[in-house]
C-alpha cells in the first residue's frame, strides 16, 4: 500500500525532470556555442563573402550570361575562368566545381558546389561511409567525400601544378558549401600530405574555406589542420551540429526536423567526455567562424557578429531547436550575412581610423595569435585524451617548418610501402599515387579505396 502511495510522487519527479530538459533545450540557442570565443577581424574574415560568391557561380550554366547573380555580381572575370566541370565531366563521382584565377586577390581558387537534391550521384557520395570505415593521417574521415576529393585532384592535378608554377606568389584556395565543403576540406588534407605533387608548394600558400561544413573528420584531424582549414557556420545551421552519420539522415523514414529533434534528445544524455573519446566521431574541420545574428527571445535579425576559435570541447555538439536550423544552411543567406558582417567590421575600422602601418602590424599579431591558439588547442586535445592527438614540441617551440617536417615524415612512414625510400616517394606521380591508394575499373575510373591504411 505504501509503495502505491509513492507512485504519484515518482510520477511528479519524472514530469519535473522532463519539463526541466525541455526548458533547457528550448533555451539553448546558436549563440551559446560561441559565447566564449574571440571576435574575428576584417583581415581574417575578408575572403569569406567572395568565396561564397564563387561557389554560387558554379550553379550558373554560362558565367558570361548569369541568371541568378547576387547583388554586386559574382566578382568573377570570365576571361580568367580556367575551367568549369559539371556532373558529366566528373562522371557523378564529385560535385560540379570551377577553377578561377583571381588576380585581384592573388589567388588560385577551386570552388565546389553543395548538394543537389535531384542528383542520385550526390547521395551516393554521402551514403558511401560507415563510422570507422576510413582512416587517414592517424584519424578517421568520411569515405565518400575522400574519394570525391581524390577524384578532383586526379583530374585537375596537371592544371593546378601549372598554375602554381606560373604564379609563385599566389595562394591556392579550396572552398565549398555543404557537400562541397567536405570535399574541399579533404582535398586540402590530401594535398598537404602530398605537396611534392605540386612542386613542393609551401604549406602557408594553401588554405581552405568550408562553408556550412559537413562533419567529415575526426577530432584530432579537425584540430591538427586548423592552421589551414577554416569552417564558416551561420547561427543555427544544423549540418555542423549533426553528429548523426549523413547516410542515416537520408535513409531515414522521418522528416529532417523530426530526426534532428530525436537526435537532439539523444545527444543530451550522452556525456561530452564520451563524445571526445570516440575516435570515429566526426566533426566540422579546422578553425571555426560563427556568424551570430539573432538573440534569444528577440524577433528579427540583428547586425551580425563573427566569433572565431579553435575549440576542442564544445565544438557545436548540440543541435539547436530552431525554425532557422535548415534555412541557415543556405549558401545565399550565408553570403548575405557574411557580407553584412564584413561591412560592419570595415565601418568599425574606419571609425577607429587605424593607420595602414598599424593594420600591417595587426595582421602580423593576428597570425601570431592564431598560431598560439592552434598550439593551445593541440595541447588541450592531448589533455582531454582525444584519441590519436599529439601536442607540439615539448620544449615549447612551434616552428612552422619543423611542424611541417614532422607531419611529412609521419605521413611518409604511414603511406610508403615496405622497402620503399623517401626519395622514391618524392618521385611518385599523381597517377602512381592514385593507383596505389585507389581501385579503378577497366575504364580507368575510381571505384573504391584500397583496404590498406594510409
GROMACS .gro file of C-alpha atoms in nm:
model
  454
    1UNK     CA    1   0.000   0.000   0.000
    2UNK     CA    2   0.284   0.236   0.093
    3UNK     CA    3   0.451   0.164  -0.244
    4UNK     CA    4   0.134   0.253  -0.433
    5UNK     CA    5   0.113   0.580  -0.243
    6UNK     CA    6   0.464   0.667  -0.358
    7UNK     CA    7   0.388   0.624  -0.728
    8UNK     CA    8   0.225   0.968  -0.771
    9UNK     CA    9   0.535   1.124  -0.617
   10UNK     CA   10   0.763   0.940  -0.860
   11UNK     CA   11   0.546   1.050  -1.149
   12UNK     CA   12   0.573   1.412  -1.036
   13UNK     CA   13   0.951   1.386  -1.013
   14UNK     CA   14   0.966   1.231  -1.360
   15UNK     CA   15   0.745   1.501  -1.511
   16UNK     CA   16   0.954   1.774  -1.347
   17UNK     CA   17   1.274   1.620  -1.487
   18UNK     CA   18   1.123   1.607  -1.839
   19UNK     CA   19   1.000   1.964  -1.808
   20UNK     CA   20   1.348   2.075  -1.699
   21UNK     CA   21   1.506   1.903  -2.001
   22UNK     CA   22   1.258   2.065  -2.242
   23UNK     CA   23   1.319   2.404  -2.082
   24UNK     CA   24   1.698   2.371  -2.114
   25UNK     CA   25   1.677   2.259  -2.476
   26UNK     CA   26   1.442   2.542  -2.568
   27UNK     CA   27   1.671   2.795  -2.400
   28UNK     CA   28   1.976   2.668  -2.591
   29UNK     CA   29   2.031   2.884  -2.898
   30UNK     CA   30   2.304   2.909  -3.160
   31UNK     CA   31   2.484   3.195  -2.989
   32UNK     CA   32   2.559   2.978  -2.684
   33UNK     CA   33   2.806   2.764  -2.880
   34UNK     CA   34   3.048   3.052  -2.937
   35UNK     CA   35   2.977   3.293  -2.649
   36UNK     CA   36   3.329   3.249  -2.507
   37UNK     CA   37   3.508   3.283  -2.843
   38UNK     CA   38   3.701   3.586  -2.965
   39UNK     CA   39   3.574   3.837  -3.220
   40UNK     CA   40   3.702   3.792  -3.576
   41UNK     CA   41   3.878   4.079  -3.754
   42UNK     CA   42   3.812   4.212  -4.105
   43UNK     CA   43   4.152   4.093  -4.229
   44UNK     CA   44   4.092   3.727  -4.150
   45UNK     CA   45   3.723   3.722  -4.248
   46UNK     CA   46   3.752   3.921  -4.572
   47UNK     CA   47   3.784   3.620  -4.810
   48UNK     CA   48   3.458   3.460  -4.691
   49UNK     CA   49   3.196   3.666  -4.883
   50UNK     CA   50   3.368   3.637  -5.220
   51UNK     CA   51   3.430   3.265  -5.161
   52UNK     CA   52   3.052   3.230  -5.119
   53UNK     CA   53   3.001   3.414  -5.448
   54UNK     CA   54   3.249   3.188  -5.627
   55UNK     CA   55   3.053   2.886  -5.504
   56UNK     CA   56   2.727   3.043  -5.623
   57UNK     CA   57   2.887   3.093  -5.966
   58UNK     CA   58   2.922   2.715  -6.002
   59UNK     CA   59   2.541   2.695  -6.025
   60UNK     CA   60   2.539   2.907  -6.343
   61UNK     CA   61   2.533   2.734  -6.680
   62UNK     CA   62   2.703   3.028  -6.851
   63UNK     CA   63   2.905   3.263  -6.633
   64UNK     CA   64   2.906   3.527  -6.908
   65UNK     CA   65   2.524   3.540  -6.904
   66UNK     CA   66   2.428   3.475  -6.539
   67UNK     CA   67   2.064   3.434  -6.441
   68UNK     CA   68   2.094   3.405  -6.061
   69UNK     CA   69   2.356   3.670  -5.995
   70UNK     CA   70   2.363   3.809  -5.636
   71UNK     CA   71   2.367   4.187  -5.567
   72UNK     CA   72   2.708   4.315  -5.674
   73UNK     CA   73   2.769   4.018  -5.903
   74UNK     CA   74   2.994   3.715  -5.860
   75UNK     CA   75   3.317   3.914  -5.877
   76UNK     CA   76   3.444   3.685  -6.149
   77UNK     CA   77   3.611   3.792  -6.472
   78UNK     CA   78   3.504   3.526  -6.725
   79UNK     CA   79   3.834   3.570  -6.910
   80UNK     CA   80   4.020   3.424  -6.611
   81UNK     CA   81   3.788   3.130  -6.554
   82UNK     CA   82   4.026   2.840  -6.615
   83UNK     CA   83   3.768   2.561  -6.624
   84UNK     CA   84   3.421   2.461  -6.508
   85UNK     CA   85   3.319   2.099  -6.458
   86UNK     CA   86   2.967   1.954  -6.439
   87UNK     CA   87   2.830   1.612  -6.345
   88UNK     CA   88   2.906   1.475  -6.692
   89UNK     CA   89   3.272   1.576  -6.663
   90UNK     CA   90   3.310   1.417  -6.317
   91UNK     CA   91   3.101   1.107  -6.403
   92UNK     CA   92   2.898   1.183  -6.090
   93UNK     CA   93   3.193   1.097  -5.864
   94UNK     CA   94   3.226   1.455  -5.739
   95UNK     CA   95   3.002   1.765  -5.733
   96UNK     CA   96   3.047   2.030  -6.004
   97UNK     CA   97   3.325   2.284  -5.949
   98UNK     CA   98   3.517   2.564  -6.114
   99UNK     CA   99   3.879   2.677  -6.116
  100UNK     CA  100   3.934   3.052  -6.121
  101UNK     CA  101   4.250   3.262  -6.139
  102UNK     CA  102   4.174   3.557  -5.911
  103UNK     CA  103   4.428   3.826  -5.999
  104UNK     CA  104   4.256   4.086  -5.777
  105UNK     CA  105   4.333   3.881  -5.466
  106UNK     CA  106   4.642   3.694  -5.595
  107UNK     CA  107   4.464   3.364  -5.552
  108UNK     CA  108   4.402   3.037  -5.736
  109UNK     CA  109   4.053   2.924  -5.632
  110UNK     CA  110   3.883   2.588  -5.674
  111UNK     CA  111   3.516   2.625  -5.570
  112UNK     CA  112   3.282   2.325  -5.525
  113UNK     CA  113   2.903   2.348  -5.514
  114UNK     CA  114   2.678   2.193  -5.249
  115UNK     CA  115   2.437   1.901  -5.253
  116UNK     CA  116   2.200   1.874  -5.549
  117UNK     CA  117   1.880   1.721  -5.411
  118UNK     CA  118   1.784   1.592  -5.756
  119UNK     CA  119   2.112   1.408  -5.824
  120UNK     CA  120   2.148   1.046  -5.714
  121UNK     CA  121   2.525   1.068  -5.756
  122UNK     CA  122   2.548   1.327  -5.476
  123UNK     CA  123   2.356   1.096  -5.244
  124UNK     CA  124   2.590   0.813  -5.342
  125UNK     CA  125   2.885   1.023  -5.223
  126UNK     CA  126   2.709   1.098  -4.893
  127UNK     CA  127   2.597   0.740  -4.830
  128UNK     CA  128   2.940   0.591  -4.900
  129UNK     CA  129   3.052   0.588  -4.540
  130UNK     CA  130   3.028   0.400  -4.213
  131UNK     CA  131   3.167   0.504  -3.875
  132UNK     CA  132   3.531   0.399  -3.859
  133UNK     CA  133   3.539   0.285  -4.223
  134UNK     CA  134   3.826   0.501  -4.347
  135UNK     CA  135   4.148   0.603  -4.174
  136UNK     CA  136   4.362   0.894  -4.288
  137UNK     CA  137   4.671   1.050  -4.130
  138UNK     CA  138   4.610   0.893  -3.790
  139UNK     CA  139   4.238   0.974  -3.775
  140UNK     CA  140   3.907   0.895  -3.942
  141UNK     CA  141   3.745   1.069  -4.240
  142UNK     CA  142   3.428   1.036  -4.446
  143UNK     CA  143   3.496   0.768  -4.707
  144UNK     CA  144   3.277   0.902  -4.990
  145UNK     CA  145   3.398   1.260  -4.953
  146UNK     CA  146   3.760   1.142  -4.955
  147UNK     CA  147   3.703   0.952  -5.280
  148UNK     CA  148   3.540   1.261  -5.436
  149UNK     CA  149   3.834   1.478  -5.324
  150UNK     CA  150   4.093   1.247  -5.481
  151UNK     CA  151   3.880   1.227  -5.796
  152UNK     CA  152   3.905   1.607  -5.831
  153UNK     CA  153   4.280   1.608  -5.764
  154UNK     CA  154   4.338   1.324  -6.007
  155UNK     CA  155   4.155   1.515  -6.280
  156UNK     CA  156   4.297   1.863  -6.219
  157UNK     CA  157   4.646   1.800  -6.081
  158UNK     CA  158   4.824   1.900  -6.403
  159UNK     CA  159   4.634   2.228  -6.430
  160UNK     CA  160   4.693   2.310  -6.063
  161UNK     CA  161   5.063   2.231  -6.094
  162UNK     CA  162   5.093   2.461  -6.396
  163UNK     CA  163   4.910   2.748  -6.223
  164UNK     CA  164   5.113   2.713  -5.904
  165UNK     CA  165   5.435   2.725  -6.108
  166UNK     CA  166   5.323   3.023  -6.319
  167UNK     CA  167   5.210   3.225  -6.016
  168UNK     CA  168   5.454   3.152  -5.732
  169UNK     CA  169   5.322   3.439  -5.517
  170UNK     CA  170   4.955   3.337  -5.537
  171UNK     CA  171   4.775   3.140  -5.268
  172UNK     CA  172   4.593   2.816  -5.352
  173UNK     CA  173   4.243   2.813  -5.205
  174UNK     CA  174   3.986   2.533  -5.193
  175UNK     CA  175   3.631   2.623  -5.097
  176UNK     CA  176   3.294   2.453  -5.099
  177UNK     CA  177   2.947   2.456  -4.948
  178UNK     CA  178   2.770   2.171  -4.765
  179UNK     CA  179   2.867   1.854  -4.956
  180UNK     CA  180   3.132   2.055  -5.141
  181UNK     CA  181   3.279   2.180  -4.813
  182UNK     CA  182   3.364   1.825  -4.709
  183UNK     CA  183   3.521   1.755  -5.048
  184UNK     CA  184   3.722   2.080  -5.030
  185UNK     CA  185   3.845   2.008  -4.676
  186UNK     CA  186   3.958   1.653  -4.754
  187UNK     CA  187   4.107   1.768  -5.084
  188UNK     CA  188   4.316   2.016  -4.885
  189UNK     CA  189   4.429   1.747  -4.641
  190UNK     CA  190   4.529   1.507  -4.919
  191UNK     CA  191   4.724   1.782  -5.093
  192UNK     CA  192   4.901   1.883  -4.770
  193UNK     CA  193   5.019   1.524  -4.733
  194UNK     CA  194   5.143   1.521  -5.094
  195UNK     CA  195   5.275   1.872  -5.154
  196UNK     CA  196   5.556   1.734  -5.367
  197UNK     CA  197   5.294   1.668  -5.638
  198UNK     CA  198   5.256   2.047  -5.676
  199UNK     CA  199   5.628   2.124  -5.682
  200UNK     CA  200   5.660   2.124  -5.303
  201UNK     CA  201   5.423   2.416  -5.260
  202UNK     CA  202   5.467   2.596  -4.927
  203UNK     CA  203   5.209   2.492  -4.666
  204UNK     CA  204   5.140   2.859  -4.593
  205UNK     CA  205   5.019   2.912  -4.951
  206UNK     CA  206   4.741   2.653  -4.912
  207UNK     CA  207   4.410   2.735  -4.741
  208UNK     CA  208   4.054   2.611  -4.733
  209UNK     CA  209   3.718   2.775  -4.657
  210UNK     CA  210   3.445   2.522  -4.576
  211UNK     CA  211   3.107   2.699  -4.586
  212UNK     CA  212   2.830   2.531  -4.379
  213UNK     CA  213   3.062   2.231  -4.337
  214UNK     CA  214   2.966   1.869  -4.309
  215UNK     CA  215   3.119   1.666  -4.027
  216UNK     CA  216   3.389   1.483  -4.221
  217UNK     CA  217   3.699   1.439  -3.998
  218UNK     CA  218   3.773   1.303  -3.652
  219UNK     CA  219   3.850   1.548  -3.371
  220UNK     CA  220   4.229   1.505  -3.378
  221UNK     CA  221   4.237   1.592  -3.750
  222UNK     CA  222   3.990   1.879  -3.709
  223UNK     CA  223   4.228   2.046  -3.462
  224UNK     CA  224   4.552   1.949  -3.637
  225UNK     CA  225   4.457   2.115  -3.967
  226UNK     CA  226   4.312   2.430  -3.807
  227UNK     CA  227   4.604   2.638  -3.935
  228UNK     CA  228   4.491   2.577  -4.294
  229UNK     CA  229   4.119   2.488  -4.292
  230UNK     CA  230   3.852   2.740  -4.187
  231UNK     CA  231   3.486   2.647  -4.135
  232UNK     CA  232   3.210   2.910  -4.150
  233UNK     CA  233   2.879   2.846  -3.973
  234UNK     CA  234   2.571   3.070  -3.977
  235UNK     CA  235   2.388   3.085  -3.639
  236UNK     CA  236   2.169   2.771  -3.605
  237UNK     CA  237   2.288   2.570  -3.909
  238UNK     CA  238   2.202   2.205  -3.847
  239UNK     CA  239   2.472   2.029  -4.052
  240UNK     CA  240   2.786   2.115  -3.846
  241UNK     CA  241   2.591   2.010  -3.535
  242UNK     CA  242   2.454   1.683  -3.670
  243UNK     CA  243   2.671   1.401  -3.543
  244UNK     CA  244   2.431   1.151  -3.697
  245UNK     CA  245   2.605   0.992  -3.996
  246UNK     CA  246   2.480   1.159  -4.314
  247UNK     CA  247   2.379   0.826  -4.459
  248UNK     CA  248   2.140   0.773  -4.166
  249UNK     CA  249   1.976   1.111  -4.229
  250UNK     CA  250   1.897   1.042  -4.593
  251UNK     CA  251   1.798   0.679  -4.535
  252UNK     CA  252   1.562   0.775  -4.252
  253UNK     CA  253   1.186   0.748  -4.293
  254UNK     CA  254   1.146   1.050  -4.065
  255UNK     CA  255   1.131   1.405  -4.191
  256UNK     CA  256   1.451   1.601  -4.129
  257UNK     CA  257   1.316   1.825  -3.845
  258UNK     CA  258   1.179   1.518  -3.663
  259UNK     CA  259   1.511   1.335  -3.696
  260UNK     CA  260   1.703   1.639  -3.571
  261UNK     CA  261   1.475   1.664  -3.269
  262UNK     CA  262   1.522   1.294  -3.186
  263UNK     CA  263   1.897   1.327  -3.226
  264UNK     CA  264   1.890   1.634  -3.005
  265UNK     CA  265   1.725   1.437  -2.726
  266UNK     CA  266   1.973   1.152  -2.760
  267UNK     CA  267   2.283   1.375  -2.752
  268UNK     CA  268   2.158   1.550  -2.441
  269UNK     CA  269   2.202   1.231  -2.239
  270UNK     CA  270   2.547   1.143  -2.380
  271UNK     CA  271   2.833   1.284  -2.175
  272UNK     CA  272   3.077   1.512  -2.356
  273UNK     CA  273   3.369   1.307  -2.223
  274UNK     CA  274   3.232   1.001  -2.400
  275UNK     CA  275   3.193   1.201  -2.722
  276UNK     CA  276   3.552   1.327  -2.710
  277UNK     CA  277   3.695   0.978  -2.658
  278UNK     CA  278   3.512   0.824  -2.952
  279UNK     CA  279   3.782   0.817  -3.225
  280UNK     CA  280   3.526   0.755  -3.501
  281UNK     CA  281   3.304   1.055  -3.422
  282UNK     CA  282   3.333   1.315  -3.698
  283UNK     CA  283   3.347   1.694  -3.662
  284UNK     CA  284   3.349   2.011  -3.870
  285UNK     CA  285   3.711   2.068  -3.977
  286UNK     CA  286   3.962   2.334  -3.875
  287UNK     CA  287   3.919   2.680  -3.723
  288UNK     CA  288   3.556   2.779  -3.673
  289UNK     CA  289   3.392   3.110  -3.761
  290UNK     CA  290   3.042   3.153  -3.618
  291UNK     CA  291   2.816   3.425  -3.761
  292UNK     CA  292   2.565   3.523  -3.491
  293UNK     CA  293   2.274   3.744  -3.597
  294UNK     CA  294   1.981   3.651  -3.370
  295UNK     CA  295   1.932   3.675  -2.995
  296UNK     CA  296   1.709   3.459  -2.770
  297UNK     CA  297   1.355   3.581  -2.715
  298UNK     CA  298   1.406   3.854  -2.977
  299UNK     CA  299   1.234   3.887  -3.313
  300UNK     CA  300   1.414   3.963  -3.638
  301UNK     CA  301   1.781   3.974  -3.728
  302UNK     CA  302   2.042   4.190  -3.559
  303UNK     CA  303   2.372   4.320  -3.701
  304UNK     CA  304   2.579   4.005  -3.746
  305UNK     CA  305   2.881   3.940  -3.525
  306UNK     CA  306   3.153   3.691  -3.621
  307UNK     CA  307   3.325   3.490  -3.348
  308UNK     CA  308   3.619   3.259  -3.402
  309UNK     CA  309   3.819   2.996  -3.216
  310UNK     CA  310   3.985   2.655  -3.244
  311UNK     CA  311   3.775   2.471  -2.987
  312UNK     CA  312   3.832   2.113  -2.879
  313UNK     CA  313   3.540   2.054  -2.644
  314UNK     CA  314   3.212   2.232  -2.710
  315UNK     CA  315   3.260   2.209  -3.086
  316UNK     CA  316   2.896   2.250  -3.199
  317UNK     CA  317   2.792   1.943  -3.004
  318UNK     CA  318   2.419   2.014  -2.966
  319UNK     CA  319   2.153   2.069  -3.229
  320UNK     CA  320   1.956   2.390  -3.186
  321UNK     CA  321   1.577   2.352  -3.181
  322UNK     CA  322   1.512   2.643  -3.415
  323UNK     CA  323   1.290   2.713  -3.714
  324UNK     CA  324   1.605   2.856  -3.880
  325UNK     CA  325   1.815   2.539  -3.846
  326UNK     CA  326   1.770   2.449  -4.213
  327UNK     CA  327   1.743   2.799  -4.365
  328UNK     CA  328   2.076   2.899  -4.203
  329UNK     CA  329   2.238   2.627  -4.412
  330UNK     CA  330   2.161   2.805  -4.739
  331UNK     CA  331   2.459   2.950  -4.926
  332UNK     CA  332   2.256   3.257  -5.029
  333UNK     CA  333   2.186   3.354  -4.667
  334UNK     CA  334   2.546   3.286  -4.565
  335UNK     CA  335   2.675   3.510  -4.847
  336UNK     CA  336   2.441   3.795  -4.746
  337UNK     CA  337   2.512   3.780  -4.374
  338UNK     CA  338   2.888   3.736  -4.418
  339UNK     CA  339   2.894   4.043  -4.644
  340UNK     CA  340   2.697   4.244  -4.386
  341UNK     CA  341   2.934   4.133  -4.111
  342UNK     CA  342   3.239   4.230  -4.317
  343UNK     CA  343   3.094   4.574  -4.395
  344UNK     CA  344   3.032   4.633  -4.023
  345UNK     CA  345   3.393   4.535  -3.949
  346UNK     CA  346   3.521   4.784  -4.209
  347UNK     CA  347   3.295   5.058  -4.071
  348UNK     CA  348   3.431   4.997  -3.724
  349UNK     CA  349   3.789   5.019  -3.855
  350UNK     CA  350   3.708   5.348  -4.029
  351UNK     CA  351   3.563   5.494  -3.710
  352UNK     CA  352   3.876   5.393  -3.522
  353UNK     CA  353   4.086   5.543  -3.807
  354UNK     CA  354   4.354   5.275  -3.793
  355UNK     CA  355   4.667   5.380  -3.991
  356UNK     CA  356   4.796   5.149  -4.264
  357UNK     CA  357   5.113   5.072  -4.069
  358UNK     CA  358   4.916   4.964  -3.764
  359UNK     CA  359   4.694   4.747  -3.984
  360UNK     CA  360   5.002   4.561  -4.110
  361UNK     CA  361   5.125   4.518  -3.754
  362UNK     CA  362   4.780   4.391  -3.655
  363UNK     CA  363   4.794   4.130  -3.932
  364UNK     CA  364   5.127   4.002  -3.802
  365UNK     CA  365   4.993   3.998  -3.446
  366UNK     CA  366   4.683   3.814  -3.564
  367UNK     CA  367   4.890   3.545  -3.737
  368UNK     CA  368   5.097   3.503  -3.421
  369UNK     CA  369   4.784   3.480  -3.203
  370UNK     CA  370   4.629   3.220  -3.435
  371UNK     CA  371   4.947   3.015  -3.419
  372UNK     CA  372   4.946   3.027  -3.039
  373UNK     CA  373   4.575   2.940  -3.029
  374UNK     CA  374   4.635   2.645  -3.259
  375UNK     CA  375   4.917   2.524  -3.037
  376UNK     CA  376   4.697   2.557  -2.728
  377UNK     CA  377   4.419   2.359  -2.898
  378UNK     CA  378   4.660   2.077  -2.984
  379UNK     CA  379   4.777   2.070  -2.623
  380UNK     CA  380   4.421   2.070  -2.490
  381UNK     CA  381   4.330   1.780  -2.718
  382UNK     CA  382   4.608   1.579  -2.552
  383UNK     CA  383   4.495   1.691  -2.206
  384UNK     CA  384   4.140   1.575  -2.277
  385UNK     CA  385   4.272   1.238  -2.400
  386UNK     CA  386   4.139   1.282  -2.753
  387UNK     CA  387   4.235   0.964  -2.943
  388UNK     CA  388   4.545   0.996  -3.168
  389UNK     CA  389   4.601   1.360  -3.067
  390UNK     CA  390   4.956   1.480  -3.009
  391UNK     CA  391   5.096   1.805  -2.872
  392UNK     CA  392   5.355   2.038  -3.026
  393UNK     CA  393   5.721   2.027  -2.923
  394UNK     CA  394   5.766   1.963  -2.552
  395UNK     CA  395   6.033   2.234  -2.545
  396UNK     CA  396   5.774   2.500  -2.625
  397UNK     CA  397   5.884   2.574  -2.981
  398UNK     CA  398   5.624   2.578  -3.255
  399UNK     CA  399   5.819   2.646  -3.569
  400UNK     CA  400   5.607   2.603  -3.879
  401UNK     CA  401   5.885   2.449  -4.082
  402UNK     CA  402   5.967   2.190  -3.817
  403UNK     CA  403   5.600   2.116  -3.772
  404UNK     CA  404   5.562   2.059  -4.145
  405UNK     CA  405   5.860   1.824  -4.146
  406UNK     CA  406   5.713   1.618  -3.864
  407UNK     CA  407   5.381   1.590  -4.046
  408UNK     CA  408   5.554   1.498  -4.369
  409UNK     CA  409   5.777   1.238  -4.204
  410UNK     CA  410   5.484   1.076  -4.023
  411UNK     CA  411   5.281   1.078  -4.341
  412UNK     CA  412   5.566   0.918  -4.533
  413UNK     CA  413   5.601   0.640  -4.278
  414UNK     CA  414   5.229   0.568  -4.292
  415UNK     CA  415   5.198   0.588  -4.668
  416UNK     CA  416   5.520   0.438  -4.800
  417UNK     CA  417   5.504   0.066  -4.869
  418UNK     CA  418   5.766  -0.155  -4.709
  419UNK     CA  419   6.102  -0.137  -4.878
  420UNK     CA  420   6.040   0.200  -5.043
  421UNK     CA  421   6.251   0.504  -4.965
  422UNK     CA  422   6.164   0.867  -4.910
  423UNK     CA  423   6.344   0.952  -5.233
  424UNK     CA  424   6.127   0.714  -5.433
  425UNK     CA  425   5.813   0.865  -5.281
  426UNK     CA  426   5.921   1.214  -5.383
  427UNK     CA  427   5.934   1.099  -5.745
  428UNK     CA  428   5.591   0.940  -5.731
  429UNK     CA  429   5.348   1.088  -5.985
  430UNK     CA  430   4.980   1.162  -5.929
  431UNK     CA  431   4.890   0.859  -6.139
  432UNK     CA  432   5.108   0.636  -5.921
  433UNK     CA  433   4.962   0.789  -5.604
  434UNK     CA  434   4.604   0.727  -5.720
  435UNK     CA  435   4.686   0.375  -5.837
  436UNK     CA  436   4.844   0.295  -5.500
  437UNK     CA  437   4.560   0.433  -5.291
  438UNK     CA  438   4.254   0.362  -5.506
  439UNK     CA  439   4.100   0.086  -5.710
  440UNK     CA  440   3.997   0.162  -6.070
  441UNK     CA  441   3.766  -0.010  -6.316
  442UNK     CA  442   3.856  -0.105  -6.674
  443UNK     CA  443   3.768   0.244  -6.797
  444UNK     CA  444   4.015   0.397  -6.551
  445UNK     CA  445   3.754   0.546  -6.318
  446UNK     CA  446   3.798   0.540  -5.940
  447UNK     CA  447   3.560   0.284  -5.787
  448UNK     CA  448   3.692   0.239  -5.435
  449UNK     CA  449   3.967   0.287  -5.180
  450UNK     CA  450   4.212   0.006  -5.122
  451UNK     CA  451   4.184  -0.163  -4.787
  452UNK     CA  452   4.534  -0.075  -4.667
  453UNK     CA  453   4.552   0.208  -4.409
  454UNK     CA  454   4.720   0.531  -4.504
   0.00000   0.00000   0.00000
